N, CA and C atoms as an extended XYZ file, in Angstrom:
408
Properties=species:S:1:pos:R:3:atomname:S:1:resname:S:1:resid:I:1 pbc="F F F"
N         8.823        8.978       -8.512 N   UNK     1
C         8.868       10.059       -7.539 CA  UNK     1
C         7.800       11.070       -7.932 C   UNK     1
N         6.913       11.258       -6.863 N   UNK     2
C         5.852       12.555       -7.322 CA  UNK     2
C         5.398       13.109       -6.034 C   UNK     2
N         4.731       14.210       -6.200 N   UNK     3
C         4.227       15.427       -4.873 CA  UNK     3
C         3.391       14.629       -4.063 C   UNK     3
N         2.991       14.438       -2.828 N   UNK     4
C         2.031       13.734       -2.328 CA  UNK     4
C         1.156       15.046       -1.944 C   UNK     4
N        -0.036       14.093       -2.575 N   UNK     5
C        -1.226       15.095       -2.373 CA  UNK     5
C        -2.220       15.128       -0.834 C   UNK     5
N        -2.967       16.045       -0.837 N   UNK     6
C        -3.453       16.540        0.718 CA  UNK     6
C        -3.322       14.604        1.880 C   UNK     6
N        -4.016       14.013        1.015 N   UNK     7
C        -4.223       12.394        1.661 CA  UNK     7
C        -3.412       12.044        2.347 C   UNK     7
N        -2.506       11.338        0.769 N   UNK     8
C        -1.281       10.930        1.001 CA  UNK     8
C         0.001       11.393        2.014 C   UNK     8
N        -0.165       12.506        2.213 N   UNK     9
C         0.500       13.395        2.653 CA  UNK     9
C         0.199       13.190        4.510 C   UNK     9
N        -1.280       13.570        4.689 N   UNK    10
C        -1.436       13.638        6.555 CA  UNK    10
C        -0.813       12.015        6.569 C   UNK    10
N        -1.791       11.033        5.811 N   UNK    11
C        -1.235        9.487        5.899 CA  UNK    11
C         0.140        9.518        6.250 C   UNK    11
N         1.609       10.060        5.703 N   UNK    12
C         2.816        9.927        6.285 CA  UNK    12
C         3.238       11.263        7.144 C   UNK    12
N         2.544       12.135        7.365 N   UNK    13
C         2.882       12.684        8.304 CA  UNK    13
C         3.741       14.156        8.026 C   UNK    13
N         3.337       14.256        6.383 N   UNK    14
C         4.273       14.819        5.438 CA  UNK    14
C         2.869       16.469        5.414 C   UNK    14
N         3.724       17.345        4.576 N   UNK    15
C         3.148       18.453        4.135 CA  UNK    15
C         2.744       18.352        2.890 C   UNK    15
N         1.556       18.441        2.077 N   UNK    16
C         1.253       18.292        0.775 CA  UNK    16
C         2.584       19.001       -0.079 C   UNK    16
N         2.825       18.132       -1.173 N   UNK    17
C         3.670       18.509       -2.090 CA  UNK    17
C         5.261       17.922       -1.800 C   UNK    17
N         5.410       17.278       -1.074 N   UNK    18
C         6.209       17.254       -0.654 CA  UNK    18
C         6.649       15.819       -1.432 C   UNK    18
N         8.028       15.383       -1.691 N   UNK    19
C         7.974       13.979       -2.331 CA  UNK    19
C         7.994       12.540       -2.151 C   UNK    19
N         7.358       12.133       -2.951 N   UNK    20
C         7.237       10.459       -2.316 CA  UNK    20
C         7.517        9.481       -3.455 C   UNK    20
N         7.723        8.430       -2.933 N   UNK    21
C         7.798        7.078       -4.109 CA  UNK    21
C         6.883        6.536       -3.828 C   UNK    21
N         6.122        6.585       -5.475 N   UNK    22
C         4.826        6.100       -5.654 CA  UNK    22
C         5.289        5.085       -6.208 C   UNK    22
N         4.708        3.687       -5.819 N   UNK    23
C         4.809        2.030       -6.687 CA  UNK    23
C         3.533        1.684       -6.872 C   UNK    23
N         3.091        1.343       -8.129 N   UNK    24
C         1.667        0.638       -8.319 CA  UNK    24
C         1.784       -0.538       -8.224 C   UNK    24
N         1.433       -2.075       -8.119 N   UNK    25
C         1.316       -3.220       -7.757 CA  UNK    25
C         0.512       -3.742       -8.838 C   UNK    25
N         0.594       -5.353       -9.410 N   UNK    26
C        -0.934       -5.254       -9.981 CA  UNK    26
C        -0.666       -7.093      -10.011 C   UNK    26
N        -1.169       -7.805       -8.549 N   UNK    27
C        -0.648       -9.014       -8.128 CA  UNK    27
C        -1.165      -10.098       -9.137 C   UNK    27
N        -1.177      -10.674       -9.490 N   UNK    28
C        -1.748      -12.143       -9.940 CA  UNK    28
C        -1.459      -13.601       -9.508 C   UNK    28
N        -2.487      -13.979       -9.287 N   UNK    29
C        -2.360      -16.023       -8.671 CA  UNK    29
C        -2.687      -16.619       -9.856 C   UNK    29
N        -2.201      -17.451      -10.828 N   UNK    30
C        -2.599      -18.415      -11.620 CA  UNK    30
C        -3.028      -17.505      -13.167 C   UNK    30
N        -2.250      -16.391      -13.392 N   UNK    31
C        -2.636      -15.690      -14.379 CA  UNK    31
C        -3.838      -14.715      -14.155 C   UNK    31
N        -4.326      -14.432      -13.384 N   UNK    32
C        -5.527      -14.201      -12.595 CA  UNK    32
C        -5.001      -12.858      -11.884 C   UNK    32
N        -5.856      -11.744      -12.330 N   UNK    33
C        -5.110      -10.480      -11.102 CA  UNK    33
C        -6.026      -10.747      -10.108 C   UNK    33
N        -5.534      -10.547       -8.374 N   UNK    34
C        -5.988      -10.849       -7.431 CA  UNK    34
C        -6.200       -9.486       -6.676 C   UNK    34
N        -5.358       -8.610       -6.921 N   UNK    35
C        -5.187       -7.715       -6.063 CA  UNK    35
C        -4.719       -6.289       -6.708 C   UNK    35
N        -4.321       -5.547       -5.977 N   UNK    36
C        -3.766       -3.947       -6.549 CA  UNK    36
C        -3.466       -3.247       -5.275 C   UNK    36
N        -2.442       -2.825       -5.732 N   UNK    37
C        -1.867       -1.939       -4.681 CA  UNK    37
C        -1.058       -0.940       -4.938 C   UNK    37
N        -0.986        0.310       -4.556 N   UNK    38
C        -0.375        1.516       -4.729 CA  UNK    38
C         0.159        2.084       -3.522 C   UNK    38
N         1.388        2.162       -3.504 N   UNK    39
C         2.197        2.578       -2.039 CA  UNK    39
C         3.291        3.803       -2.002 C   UNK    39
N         2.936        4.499       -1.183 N   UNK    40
C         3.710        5.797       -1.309 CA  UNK    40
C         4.548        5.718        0.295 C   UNK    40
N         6.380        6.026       -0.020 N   UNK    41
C         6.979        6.185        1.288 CA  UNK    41
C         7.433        7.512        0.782 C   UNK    41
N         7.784        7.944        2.120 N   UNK    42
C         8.583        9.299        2.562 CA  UNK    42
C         9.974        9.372        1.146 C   UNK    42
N        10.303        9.967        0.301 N   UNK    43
C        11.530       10.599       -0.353 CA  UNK    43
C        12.740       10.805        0.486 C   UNK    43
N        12.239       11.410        1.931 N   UNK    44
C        13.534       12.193        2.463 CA  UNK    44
C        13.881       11.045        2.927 C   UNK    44
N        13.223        9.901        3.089 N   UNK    45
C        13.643        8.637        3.816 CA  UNK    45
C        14.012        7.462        3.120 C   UNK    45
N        13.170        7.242        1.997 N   UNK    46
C        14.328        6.336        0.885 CA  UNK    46
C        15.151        6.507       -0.761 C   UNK    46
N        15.421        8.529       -0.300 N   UNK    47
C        15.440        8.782       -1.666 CA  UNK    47
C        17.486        8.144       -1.459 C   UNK    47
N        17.630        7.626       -2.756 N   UNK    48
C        19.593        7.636       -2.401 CA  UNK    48
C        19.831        6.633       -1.656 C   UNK    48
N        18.765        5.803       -1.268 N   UNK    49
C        19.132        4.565       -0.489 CA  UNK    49
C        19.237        3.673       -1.604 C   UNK    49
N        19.097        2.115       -0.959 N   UNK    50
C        19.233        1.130       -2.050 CA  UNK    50
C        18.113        0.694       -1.981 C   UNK    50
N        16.990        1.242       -1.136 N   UNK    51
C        15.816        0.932       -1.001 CA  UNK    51
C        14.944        1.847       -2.396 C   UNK    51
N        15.383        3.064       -2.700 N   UNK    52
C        14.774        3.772       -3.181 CA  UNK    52
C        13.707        3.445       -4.257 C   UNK    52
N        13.931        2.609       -4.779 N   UNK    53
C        13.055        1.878       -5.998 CA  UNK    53
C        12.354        0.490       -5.126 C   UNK    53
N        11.444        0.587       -4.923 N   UNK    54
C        10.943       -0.845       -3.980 CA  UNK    54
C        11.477       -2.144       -4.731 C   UNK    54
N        11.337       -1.796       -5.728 N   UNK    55
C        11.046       -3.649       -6.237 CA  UNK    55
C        12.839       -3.362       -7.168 C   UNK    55
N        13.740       -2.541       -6.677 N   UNK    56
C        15.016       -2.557       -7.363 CA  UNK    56
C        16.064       -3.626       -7.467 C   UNK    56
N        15.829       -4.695       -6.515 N   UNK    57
C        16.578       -5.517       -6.527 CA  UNK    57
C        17.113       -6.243       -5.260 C   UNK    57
N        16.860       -5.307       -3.975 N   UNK    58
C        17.324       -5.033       -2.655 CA  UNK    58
C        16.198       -6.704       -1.819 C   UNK    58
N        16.082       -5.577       -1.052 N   UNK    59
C        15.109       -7.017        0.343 CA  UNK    59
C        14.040       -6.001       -0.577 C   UNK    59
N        12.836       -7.488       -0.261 N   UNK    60
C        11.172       -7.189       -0.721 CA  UNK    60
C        10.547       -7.125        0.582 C   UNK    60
N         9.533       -6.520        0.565 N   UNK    61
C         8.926       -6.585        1.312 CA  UNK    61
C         8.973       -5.013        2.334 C   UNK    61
N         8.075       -4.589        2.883 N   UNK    62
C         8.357       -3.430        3.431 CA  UNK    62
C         9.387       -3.601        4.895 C   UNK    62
N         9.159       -4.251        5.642 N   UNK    63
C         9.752       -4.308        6.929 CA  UNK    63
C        11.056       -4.519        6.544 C   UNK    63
N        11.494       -5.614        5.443 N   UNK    64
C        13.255       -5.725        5.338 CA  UNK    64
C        13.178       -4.763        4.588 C   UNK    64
N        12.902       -4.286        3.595 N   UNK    65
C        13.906       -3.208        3.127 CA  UNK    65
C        13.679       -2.137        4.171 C   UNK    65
N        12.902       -1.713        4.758 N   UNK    66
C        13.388       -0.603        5.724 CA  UNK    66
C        14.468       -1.002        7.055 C   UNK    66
N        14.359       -2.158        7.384 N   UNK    67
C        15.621       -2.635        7.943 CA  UNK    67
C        16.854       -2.268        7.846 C   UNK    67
N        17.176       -2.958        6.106 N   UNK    68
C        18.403       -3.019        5.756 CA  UNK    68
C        18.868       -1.149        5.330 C   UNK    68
N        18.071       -0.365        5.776 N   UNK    69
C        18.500        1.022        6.063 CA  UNK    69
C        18.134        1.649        7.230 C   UNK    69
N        18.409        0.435        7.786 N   UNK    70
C        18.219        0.922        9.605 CA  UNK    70
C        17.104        1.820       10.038 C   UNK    70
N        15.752        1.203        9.694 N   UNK    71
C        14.541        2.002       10.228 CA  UNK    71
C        13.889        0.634       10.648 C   UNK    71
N        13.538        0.680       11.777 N   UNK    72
C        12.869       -0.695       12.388 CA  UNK    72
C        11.086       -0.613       12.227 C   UNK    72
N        10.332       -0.313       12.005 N   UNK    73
C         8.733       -1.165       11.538 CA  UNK    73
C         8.624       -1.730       12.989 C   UNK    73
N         8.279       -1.016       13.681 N   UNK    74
C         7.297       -1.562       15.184 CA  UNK    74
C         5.727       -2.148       14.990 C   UNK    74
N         5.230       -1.383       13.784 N   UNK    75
C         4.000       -2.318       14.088 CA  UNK    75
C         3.148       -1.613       12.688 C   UNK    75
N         2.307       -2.265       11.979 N   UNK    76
C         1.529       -2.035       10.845 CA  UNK    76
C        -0.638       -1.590       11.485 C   UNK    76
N        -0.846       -0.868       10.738 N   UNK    77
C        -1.921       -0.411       10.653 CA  UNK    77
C        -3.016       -0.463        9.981 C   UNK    77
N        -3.758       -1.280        9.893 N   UNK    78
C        -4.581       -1.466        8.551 CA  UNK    78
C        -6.414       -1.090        8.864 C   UNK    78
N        -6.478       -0.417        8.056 N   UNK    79
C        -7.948        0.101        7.797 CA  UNK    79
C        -9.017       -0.896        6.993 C   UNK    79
N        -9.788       -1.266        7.114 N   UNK    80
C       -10.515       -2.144        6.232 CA  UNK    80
C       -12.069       -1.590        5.664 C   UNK    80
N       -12.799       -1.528        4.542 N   UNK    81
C       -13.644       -0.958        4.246 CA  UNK    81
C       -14.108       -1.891        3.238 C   UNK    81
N       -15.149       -2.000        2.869 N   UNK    82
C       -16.113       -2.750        2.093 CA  UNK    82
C       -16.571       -1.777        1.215 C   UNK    82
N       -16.516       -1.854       -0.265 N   UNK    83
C       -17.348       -0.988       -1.117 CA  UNK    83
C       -17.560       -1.070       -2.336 C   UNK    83
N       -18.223       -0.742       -3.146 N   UNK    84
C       -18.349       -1.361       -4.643 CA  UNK    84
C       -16.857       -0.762       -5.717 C   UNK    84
N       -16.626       -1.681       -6.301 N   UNK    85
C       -15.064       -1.726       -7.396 CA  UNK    85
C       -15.740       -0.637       -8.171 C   UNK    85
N       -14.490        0.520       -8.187 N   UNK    86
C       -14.440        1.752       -9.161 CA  UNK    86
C       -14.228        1.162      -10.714 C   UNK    86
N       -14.913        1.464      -11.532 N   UNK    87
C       -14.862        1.300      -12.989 CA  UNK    87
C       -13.005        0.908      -13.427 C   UNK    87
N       -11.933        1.308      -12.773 N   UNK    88
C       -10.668        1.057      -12.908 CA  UNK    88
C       -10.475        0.107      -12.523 C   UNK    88
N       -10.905       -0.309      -11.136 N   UNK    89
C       -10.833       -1.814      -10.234 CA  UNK    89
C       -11.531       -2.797      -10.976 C   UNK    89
N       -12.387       -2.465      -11.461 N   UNK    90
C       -13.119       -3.652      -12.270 CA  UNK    90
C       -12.280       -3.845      -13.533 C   UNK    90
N       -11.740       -3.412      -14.102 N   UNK    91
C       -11.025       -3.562      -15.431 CA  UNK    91
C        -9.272       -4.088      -14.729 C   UNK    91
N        -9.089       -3.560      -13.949 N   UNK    92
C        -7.805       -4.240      -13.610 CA  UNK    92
C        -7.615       -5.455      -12.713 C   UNK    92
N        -8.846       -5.421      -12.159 N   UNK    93
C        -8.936       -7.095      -11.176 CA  UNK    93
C        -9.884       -7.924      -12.023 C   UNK    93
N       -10.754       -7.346      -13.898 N   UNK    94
C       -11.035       -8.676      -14.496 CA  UNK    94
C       -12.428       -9.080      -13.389 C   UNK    94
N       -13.110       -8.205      -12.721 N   UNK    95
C       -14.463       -8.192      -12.134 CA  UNK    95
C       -15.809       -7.615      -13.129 C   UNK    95
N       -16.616       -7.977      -12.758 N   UNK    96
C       -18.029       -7.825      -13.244 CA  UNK    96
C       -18.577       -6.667      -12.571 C   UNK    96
N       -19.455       -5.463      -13.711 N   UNK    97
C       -19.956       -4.732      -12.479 CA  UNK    97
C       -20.464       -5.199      -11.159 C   UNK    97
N       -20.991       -4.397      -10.086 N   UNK    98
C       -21.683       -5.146       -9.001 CA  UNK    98
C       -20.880       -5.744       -8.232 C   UNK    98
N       -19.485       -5.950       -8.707 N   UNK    99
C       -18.497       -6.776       -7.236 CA  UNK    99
C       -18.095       -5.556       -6.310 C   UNK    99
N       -17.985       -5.850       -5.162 N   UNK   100
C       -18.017       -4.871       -4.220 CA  UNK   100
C       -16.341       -5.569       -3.723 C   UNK   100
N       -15.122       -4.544       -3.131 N   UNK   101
C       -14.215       -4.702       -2.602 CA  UNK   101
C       -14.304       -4.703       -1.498 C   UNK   101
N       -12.752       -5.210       -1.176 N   UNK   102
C       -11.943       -4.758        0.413 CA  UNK   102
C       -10.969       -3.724        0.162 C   UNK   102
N       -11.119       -2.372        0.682 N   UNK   103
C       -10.658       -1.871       -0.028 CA  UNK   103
C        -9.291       -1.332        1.880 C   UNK   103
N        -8.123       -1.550        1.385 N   UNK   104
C        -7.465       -1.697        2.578 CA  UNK   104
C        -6.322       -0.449        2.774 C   UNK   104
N        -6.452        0.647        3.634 N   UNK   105
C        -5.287        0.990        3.833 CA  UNK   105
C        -4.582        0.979        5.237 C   UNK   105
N        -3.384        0.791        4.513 N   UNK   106
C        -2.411        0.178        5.576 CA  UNK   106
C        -1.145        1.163        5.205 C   UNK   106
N        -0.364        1.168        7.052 N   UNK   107
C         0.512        2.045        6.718 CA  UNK   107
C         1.255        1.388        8.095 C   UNK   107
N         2.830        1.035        7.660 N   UNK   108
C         3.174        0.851        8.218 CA  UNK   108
C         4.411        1.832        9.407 C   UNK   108
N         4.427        1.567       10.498 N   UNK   109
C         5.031        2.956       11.035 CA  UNK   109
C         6.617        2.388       11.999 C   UNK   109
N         7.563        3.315       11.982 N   UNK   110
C         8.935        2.812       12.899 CA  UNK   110
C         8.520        3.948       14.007 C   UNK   110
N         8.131        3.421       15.068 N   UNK   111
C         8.300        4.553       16.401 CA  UNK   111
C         6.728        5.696       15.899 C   UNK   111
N         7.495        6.516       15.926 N   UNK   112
C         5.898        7.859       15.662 CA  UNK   112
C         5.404        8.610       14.344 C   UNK   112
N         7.056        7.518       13.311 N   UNK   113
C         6.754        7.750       11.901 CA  UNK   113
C         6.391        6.907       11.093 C   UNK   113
N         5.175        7.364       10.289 N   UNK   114
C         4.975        6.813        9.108 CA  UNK   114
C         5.955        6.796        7.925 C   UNK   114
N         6.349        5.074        7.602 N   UNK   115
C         7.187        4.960        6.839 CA  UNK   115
C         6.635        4.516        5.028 C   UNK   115
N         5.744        3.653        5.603 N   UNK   116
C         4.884        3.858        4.171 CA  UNK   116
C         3.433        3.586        4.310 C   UNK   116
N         2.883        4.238        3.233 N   UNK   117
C         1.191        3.940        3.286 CA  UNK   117
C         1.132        3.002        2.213 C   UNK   117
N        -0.143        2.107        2.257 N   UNK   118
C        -0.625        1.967        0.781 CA  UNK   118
C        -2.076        1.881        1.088 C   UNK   118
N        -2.531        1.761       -0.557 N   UNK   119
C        -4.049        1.547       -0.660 CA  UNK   119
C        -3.947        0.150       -1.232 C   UNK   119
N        -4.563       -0.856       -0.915 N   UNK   120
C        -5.173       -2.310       -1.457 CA  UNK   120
C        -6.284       -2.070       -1.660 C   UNK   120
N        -6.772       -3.008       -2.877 N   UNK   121
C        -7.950       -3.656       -3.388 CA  UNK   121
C        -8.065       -4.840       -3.715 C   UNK   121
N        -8.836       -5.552       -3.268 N   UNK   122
C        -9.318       -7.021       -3.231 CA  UNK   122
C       -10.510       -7.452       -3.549 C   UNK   122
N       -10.706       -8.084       -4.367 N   UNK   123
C       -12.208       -8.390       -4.898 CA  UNK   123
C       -13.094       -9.253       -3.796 C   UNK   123
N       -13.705       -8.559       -3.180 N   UNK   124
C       -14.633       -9.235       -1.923 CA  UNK   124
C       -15.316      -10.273       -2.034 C   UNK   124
N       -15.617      -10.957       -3.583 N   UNK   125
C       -16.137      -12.258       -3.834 CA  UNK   125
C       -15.395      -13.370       -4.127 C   UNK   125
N       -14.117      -12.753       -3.675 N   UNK   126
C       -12.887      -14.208       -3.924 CA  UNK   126
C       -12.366      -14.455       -2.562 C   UNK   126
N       -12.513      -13.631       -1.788 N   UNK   127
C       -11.759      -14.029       -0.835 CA  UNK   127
C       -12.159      -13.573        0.493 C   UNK   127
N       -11.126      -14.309        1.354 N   UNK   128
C       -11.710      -13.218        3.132 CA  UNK   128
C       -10.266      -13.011        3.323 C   UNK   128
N       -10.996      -11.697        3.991 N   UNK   129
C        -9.357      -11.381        4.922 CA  UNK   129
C        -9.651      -11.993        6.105 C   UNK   129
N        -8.189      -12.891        6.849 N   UNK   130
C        -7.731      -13.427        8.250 CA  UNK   130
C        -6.943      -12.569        8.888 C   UNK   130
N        -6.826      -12.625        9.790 N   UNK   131
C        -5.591      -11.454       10.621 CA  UNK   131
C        -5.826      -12.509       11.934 C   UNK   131
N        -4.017      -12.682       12.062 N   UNK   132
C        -3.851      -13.250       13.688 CA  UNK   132
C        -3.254      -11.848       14.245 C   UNK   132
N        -3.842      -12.104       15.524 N   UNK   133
C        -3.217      -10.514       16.235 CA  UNK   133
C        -2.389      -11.101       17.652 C   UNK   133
N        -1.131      -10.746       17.623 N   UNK   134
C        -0.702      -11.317       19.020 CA  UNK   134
C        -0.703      -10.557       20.032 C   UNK   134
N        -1.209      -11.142       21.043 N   UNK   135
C        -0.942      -10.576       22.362 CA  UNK   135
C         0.032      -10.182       23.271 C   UNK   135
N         0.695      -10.164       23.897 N   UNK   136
C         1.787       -9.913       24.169 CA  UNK   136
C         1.977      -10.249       25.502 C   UNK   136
């Protein structure tokens, strides 16, 4: 649990300072870190739930655990950006200077609220991002 700062903060829709659950991520395929991710939701919205700790034991994943406390996830948002790995990204994704990311934020929302943000990083020389988008 910590203050969300100016960013973090417009991202959910919140007033700086205000509290959030911060989770850091740090994925690996085959012993191999692949990815990183840092995700901040609303306090007033999963503080005292059984959601409150993401990875506590409950449903994974963002859409079921906000479910199983009755907030429905209408639809996800993702930003995509290309840019060279910060001296931290390179030491925690095990990259060489010079690798450039995907650097992704995504925030997923129920109705007109933001329920959680995160920031991803992906090493842009391992992989592509796909996205199917449905029509309706």
């Amino acid at each position: 649990r910590v203050r969300a700062d100016e960013k973090v903060a417009a991202r959910l829709g919140l007033v700086a300072g205000e509290h959030v659950m911060r989770t850091r991520y740090l994925f690996r395929a085959d012993g191999r870190p692949v990815q990183t991710s840092v995700s901040w939701e609303p306090f007033d919205l999963v503080g005292g739930t059984p959601v409150e700790e993401p990875e506590g034991g409950g449903p994974t994943g963002v859409v079921a655990r906000m479910d199983s406390i009755g907030v429905h996830v209408d639809r996800v948002v993702e930003m995509v950006r290309a840019r060279p790995a910060s001296e931290g990204e390179r030491r925690d994704l095990e990259v060489p200077d010079g690798v450039w990311v995907a650097a992704v934020e995504r925030t997923h929302w129920a109705g007109e609220r933001a329920v959680e943000t995160a920031d991803i990083v992906i090493p842009a020389d391992r992989y592509v991002l796909a996205y199917e988008i449905p029509v309706p």
